Every structure is written in structure tokens, then in C-alpha cells.
mmCIF file of C-alpha atoms in Angstrom:
data_model
loop_
_atom_site.group_PDB
_atom_site.id
_atom_site.type_symbol
_atom_site.label_atom_id
_atom_site.label_comp_id
_atom_site.label_asym_id
_atom_site.label_seq_id
_atom_site.Cartn_x
_atom_site.Cartn_y
_atom_site.Cartn_z
ATOM 1 C CA MET A 339 -18.015 -13.513 -1.922
ATOM 2 C CA SER A 340 -15.586 -16.139 -3.091
ATOM 3 C CA GLY A 341 -17.669 -17.926 -5.728
ATOM 4 C CA ILE A 342 -15.490 -20.448 -7.557
ATOM 5 C CA ARG A 343 -12.458 -19.765 -5.326
ATOM 6 C CA PRO A 344 -11.847 -21.646 -2.078
ATOM 7 C CA VAL A 345 -12.810 -19.398 0.850
ATOM 8 C CA ARG A 346 -9.399 -19.668 2.506
ATOM 9 C CA ASP A 347 -7.715 -17.736 -0.337
ATOM 10 C CA GLU A 348 -9.540 -14.641 0.875
ATOM 11 C CA TRP A 349 -7.726 -14.829 4.209
ATOM 12 C CA TYR A 350 -4.389 -13.933 2.623
ATOM 13 C CA GLY A 351 -6.110 -10.740 1.515
ATOM 14 C CA TYR A 352 -7.778 -10.060 4.868
ATOM 15 C CA LEU A 353 -4.545 -10.608 6.799
ATOM 16 C CA GLY A 354 -2.409 -8.667 4.292
ATOM 17 C CA GLY A 355 -4.960 -5.857 4.231
ATOM 18 C CA THR A 356 -5.087 -5.656 8.020
ATOM 19 C CA MET A 357 -1.280 -5.448 8.164
ATOM 20 C CA THR A 358 -0.731 -2.821 5.452
ATOM 21 C CA THR A 359 -3.615 -0.737 6.833
ATOM 22 C CA LEU A 360 -2.271 -0.977 10.416
ATOM 23 C CA ALA A 361 1.181 0.035 9.137
ATOM 24 C CA PHE A 362 -0.381 3.247 7.807
ATOM 25 C CA LEU A 363 -2.252 4.090 11.031
ATOM 26 C CA PRO A 364 0.654 5.564 13.124
ATOM 27 C CA GLN A 365 1.107 8.368 10.554
ATOM 28 C CA VAL A 366 -2.571 9.283 10.764
ATOM 29 C CA VAL A 367 -2.596 9.199 14.593
ATOM 30 C CA LYS A 368 0.596 11.286 14.767
ATOM 31 C CA THR A 369 -0.742 13.871 12.318
ATOM 32 C CA LEU A 370 -4.114 14.232 14.062
ATOM 33 C CA ARG A 371 -2.421 14.522 17.458
ATOM 34 C CA THR A 372 0.310 16.995 16.536
ATOM 35 C CA ARG A 373 -1.505 18.850 13.732
ATOM 36 C CA GLU A 374 1.982 19.052 12.234
ATOM 37 C CA THR A 375 1.985 18.335 8.505
ATOM 38 C CA ARG A 376 5.098 20.174 7.283
ATOM 39 C CA SER A 377 7.198 17.033 6.751
ATOM 40 C CA ILE A 378 4.443 15.216 4.841
ATOM 41 C CA SER A 379 4.904 15.197 1.069
ATOM 42 C CA LEU A 380 1.699 16.426 -0.622
ATOM 43 C CA GLY A 381 2.699 15.044 -4.034
ATOM 44 C CA MET A 382 3.411 11.615 -2.589
ATOM 45 C CA TYR A 383 0.052 11.451 -0.770
ATOM 46 C CA LEU A 384 -1.905 12.699 -3.785
ATOM 47 C CA LEU A 385 -0.302 9.938 -5.881
ATOM 48 C CA PHE A 386 -0.851 7.346 -3.136
ATOM 49 C CA THR A 387 -4.506 8.351 -2.622
ATOM 50 C CA ALA A 388 -5.248 8.209 -6.356
ATOM 51 C CA GLY A 389 -3.520 4.809 -6.552
ATOM 52 C CA VAL A 390 -5.504 3.401 -3.615
ATOM 53 C CA PHE A 391 -8.715 4.658 -5.236
ATOM 54 C CA LEU A 392 -7.855 2.703 -8.408
ATOM 55 C CA TRP A 393 -7.040 -0.421 -6.338
ATOM 56 C CA LEU A 394 -10.481 -0.037 -4.748
ATOM 57 C CA VAL A 395 -12.150 0.130 -8.189
ATOM 58 C CA TYR A 396 -10.103 -2.905 -9.304
ATOM 59 C CA GLY A 397 -11.165 -4.798 -6.151
ATOM 60 C CA ILE A 398 -14.822 -3.980 -6.870
ATOM 61 C CA ARG A 399 -14.389 -5.219 -10.469
ATOM 62 C CA LEU A 400 -12.837 -8.486 -9.176
ATOM 63 C CA HIS A 401 -15.534 -8.849 -6.466
ATOM 64 C CA ALA A 402 -12.620 -9.287 -4.040
ATOM 65 C CA LEU A 403 -13.986 -8.257 -0.627
ATOM 66 C CA PRO A 404 -10.548 -8.090 1.114
ATOM 67 C CA MET A 405 -9.340 -5.600 -1.527
ATOM 68 C CA ILE A 406 -12.535 -3.548 -1.240
ATOM 69 C CA LEU A 407 -12.341 -3.346 2.582
ATOM 70 C CA ALA A 408 -8.580 -2.744 2.873
ATOM 71 C CA ASN A 409 -8.430 -0.141 0.100
ATOM 72 C CA GLY A 410 -11.687 1.491 1.249
ATOM 73 C CA ILE A 411 -10.304 2.000 4.776
ATOM 74 C CA THR A 412 -6.856 3.074 3.514
ATOM 75 C CA LEU A 413 -8.495 5.533 1.106
ATOM 76 C CA LEU A 414 -10.423 7.064 4.008
ATOM 77 C CA LEU A 415 -7.268 7.350 6.169
ATOM 78 C CA SER A 416 -5.264 8.776 3.299
ATOM 79 C CA PHE A 417 -8.025 11.290 2.606
ATOM 80 C CA VAL A 418 -7.924 12.361 6.287
ATOM 81 C CA LEU A 419 -4.179 13.055 5.846
ATOM 82 C CA LEU A 420 -4.789 15.118 2.708
ATOM 83 C CA VAL A 421 -7.462 17.200 4.469
ATOM 84 C CA ALA A 422 -5.114 17.662 7.465
ATOM 85 C CA LYS A 423 -2.323 18.780 5.126
ATOM 86 C CA TRP A 424 -4.667 21.241 3.469
ATOM 87 C CA ARG A 425 -6.100 22.659 6.746
ATOM 88 C CA TRP A 426 -3.015 22.751 8.962
ATOM 89 C CA LYS A 427 -0.538 24.719 6.857
ATOM 90 C CA MET B 728 -4.662 -13.501 -17.601
ATOM 91 C CA SER B 729 -8.198 -12.166 -17.477
ATOM 92 C CA GLY B 730 -10.231 -15.286 -18.308
ATOM 93 C CA ILE B 731 -13.909 -14.458 -17.811
ATOM 94 C CA ARG B 732 -13.175 -10.810 -16.959
ATOM 95 C CA PRO B 733 -12.952 -8.076 -19.605
ATOM 96 C CA VAL B 734 -9.283 -7.171 -20.133
ATOM 97 C CA ARG B 735 -9.827 -3.484 -19.329
ATOM 98 C CA ASP B 736 -10.561 -4.272 -15.655
ATOM 99 C CA GLU B 737 -6.883 -5.149 -15.237
ATOM 100 C CA TRP B 738 -5.895 -1.585 -16.134
ATOM 101 C CA TYR B 739 -7.352 -0.214 -12.899
ATOM 102 C CA GLY B 740 -4.911 -2.534 -11.159
ATOM 103 C CA TYR B 741 -1.945 -1.665 -13.384
ATOM 104 C CA LEU B 742 -2.534 2.077 -12.993
ATOM 105 C CA GLY B 743 -3.246 1.852 -9.247
ATOM 106 C CA GLY B 744 -0.210 -0.384 -8.758
ATOM 107 C CA THR B 745 2.048 1.986 -10.696
ATOM 108 C CA MET B 746 0.850 4.922 -8.566
ATOM 109 C CA THR B 747 1.133 3.302 -5.114
ATOM 110 C CA THR B 748 4.543 1.835 -6.049
ATOM 111 C CA LEU B 749 5.803 5.206 -7.357
ATOM 112 C CA ALA B 750 4.562 6.869 -4.145
ATOM 113 C CA PHE B 751 6.831 4.499 -2.195
ATOM 114 C CA LEU B 752 9.925 5.129 -4.347
ATOM 115 C CA PRO B 753 11.080 8.529 -2.908
ATOM 116 C CA GLN B 754 11.597 6.924 0.523
ATOM 117 C CA VAL B 755 13.794 4.190 -0.983
ATOM 118 C CA VAL B 756 15.828 6.680 -3.056
ATOM 119 C CA LYS B 757 16.284 8.988 -0.053
ATOM 120 C CA THR B 758 17.389 6.138 2.217
ATOM 121 C CA LEU B 759 19.871 4.698 -0.304
ATOM 122 C CA ARG B 760 21.312 8.167 -0.985
ATOM 123 C CA THR B 761 21.618 9.379 2.607
ATOM 124 C CA ARG B 762 22.182 5.994 4.318
ATOM 125 C CA GLU B 763 20.181 7.623 7.116
ATOM 126 C CA THR B 764 17.608 5.239 8.629
ATOM 127 C CA ARG B 765 17.165 6.619 12.147
ATOM 128 C CA SER B 766 13.743 8.149 11.516
ATOM 129 C CA ILE B 767 12.382 5.015 9.844
ATOM 130 C CA SER B 768 10.127 2.891 12.060
ATOM 131 C CA LEU B 769 11.332 -0.736 12.014
ATOM 132 C CA GLY B 770 8.072 -2.083 13.447
ATOM 133 C CA MET B 771 6.027 -0.269 10.824
ATOM 134 C CA TYR B 772 8.149 -1.594 7.933
ATOM 135 C CA LEU B 773 8.176 -5.153 9.271
ATOM 136 C CA LEU B 774 4.371 -5.046 9.431
ATOM 137 C CA PHE B 775 4.139 -3.413 6.012
ATOM 138 C CA THR B 776 6.542 -5.917 4.397
ATOM 139 C CA ALA B 777 4.687 -8.907 5.862
ATOM 140 C CA GLY B 778 1.383 -7.398 4.678
ATOM 141 C CA VAL B 779 2.666 -6.825 1.134
ATOM 142 C CA PHE B 780 3.939 -10.421 1.050
ATOM 143 C CA LEU B 781 0.430 -11.656 1.913
ATOM 144 C CA TRP B 782 -1.094 -9.390 -0.771
ATOM 145 C CA LEU B 783 1.347 -10.964 -3.230
ATOM 146 C CA VAL B 784 0.234 -14.484 -2.223
ATOM 147 C CA TYR B 785 -3.423 -13.383 -2.513
ATOM 148 C CA GLY B 786 -2.717 -11.935 -5.993
ATOM 149 C CA ILE B 787 -1.123 -15.231 -7.048
ATOM 150 C CA ARG B 788 -4.181 -17.131 -5.756
ATOM 151 C CA LEU B 789 -6.496 -14.797 -7.719
ATOM 152 C CA HIS B 790 -4.276 -15.005 -10.852
ATOM 153 C CA ALA B 791 -4.386 -11.198 -10.828
ATOM 154 C CA LEU B 792 -1.249 -10.082 -12.673
ATOM 155 C CA PRO B 793 -1.475 -6.382 -11.628
ATOM 156 C CA MET B 794 -1.494 -7.450 -7.948
ATOM 157 C CA ILE B 795 1.408 -9.856 -8.498
ATOM 158 C CA LEU B 796 3.570 -7.247 -10.254
ATOM 159 C CA ALA B 797 2.761 -4.286 -7.977
ATOM 160 C CA ASN B 798 3.142 -6.254 -4.746
ATOM 161 C CA GLY B 799 6.213 -8.089 -6.018
ATOM 162 C CA ILE B 800 7.999 -4.805 -6.796
ATOM 163 C CA THR B 801 6.810 -3.144 -3.560
ATOM 164 C CA LEU B 802 7.960 -6.202 -1.574
ATOM 165 C CA LEU B 803 11.409 -5.898 -3.139
ATOM 166 C CA LEU B 804 11.620 -2.148 -2.377
ATOM 167 C CA SER B 805 10.361 -2.654 1.158
ATOM 168 C CA PHE B 806 12.922 -5.428 1.669
ATOM 169 C CA VAL B 807 15.685 -3.052 0.499
ATOM 170 C CA LEU B 808 14.547 -0.591 3.208
ATOM 171 C CA LEU B 809 14.614 -3.306 5.874
ATOM 172 C CA VAL B 810 18.148 -4.362 4.868
ATOM 173 C CA ALA B 811 19.239 -0.691 4.877
ATOM 174 C CA LYS B 812 17.739 -0.224 8.352
ATOM 175 C CA TRP B 813 19.611 -3.317 9.558
ATOM 176 C CA ARG B 814 22.968 -2.388 7.970
ATOM 177 C CA TRP B 815 23.070 1.386 8.545
ATOM 178 C CA LYS B 816 22.414 1.594 12.282
#
């Protein structure tokens, strides 16, 4: 994946991606467990989800696997939250 | 900045970065206005801040200006939240 770049550069991305994705997880777990979505801002999550989608496209364009994985997983989680918001009030 | 890449690729990053950074802003504004930090998770923001810092380093390594700008600004905002959490209970 890394081509002309040293492989170890990618690890900043993998570690950063793991951390920012893990930081997002408690909200998803809480929402799925409580089915309570009243205090979640729809506008904020629509903006966030669209932004993460564009980061994913950018990562694909850069052939940067850490960006593709981290933003792919975060997009999925964020999409779960949007569906939860839409289904549960 | 783009070297061998077409310049337009960067715009996915600029647009995505603008959106995910804007999505983070309401929390910062709310915290600075209310000085209320009780319902903010310290562990989550420590993890998030460390993750964003690593994304910034990764962006610098990739010479990807959208990543450097977006993660630099988000790191600053996230750091403001951590300081607020530390100062206001």
C-alpha cells in the first residue's frame, strides 16, 4: 500500500484511526442499548457523516489504507446512528 | 502540494475536513458559553485528542495539506475542550 513512502508512516494513521474510531464507539453502544436518540443532534450527524464520506473518498484517491479503513468503519458507525435516530423517534 | 496527484483530489479532503470540523464546533461553543463540562467524557476526549494528533502527524508525513489543516484545527478545538474540562470542574 505504501509505495514510495516508508511503511512506518502508515502506522501513525492506523493508530490515530483506531483511537478516533474507538472514541466514537461509546455513543453508538449507548444509543443501541438505550434506543434513546432525543439528545442526539440530527444536523450535526448528517454533517459529520457527509464529511466522513468525503474523507473516505479522499483516502481512496490517496491510496492511503489507514484513511480508507478508519473512515470506512466510522462511516458505518455514523450511519447506524442516523438510522437509529430516524427509527427511534 | 499535490505533486503527482491531480489538484482536484485535495478538494475531497478540504470539503470533508470543513464538514467534520464544523460538526465538532457546536460542542466547543456550548461548553465555552455554559462552562458546563460535567456531561463530557474525559476518557473519550483524551482518546480523541491523541488520535487527532496522530492523524495530524500522518497528514504531515503524507504532505496532505487538507489533513494537516483539518486535524490541526480539530486538535486545537479538542484541546480547548480538555482545558475547559480541567478548569471548570
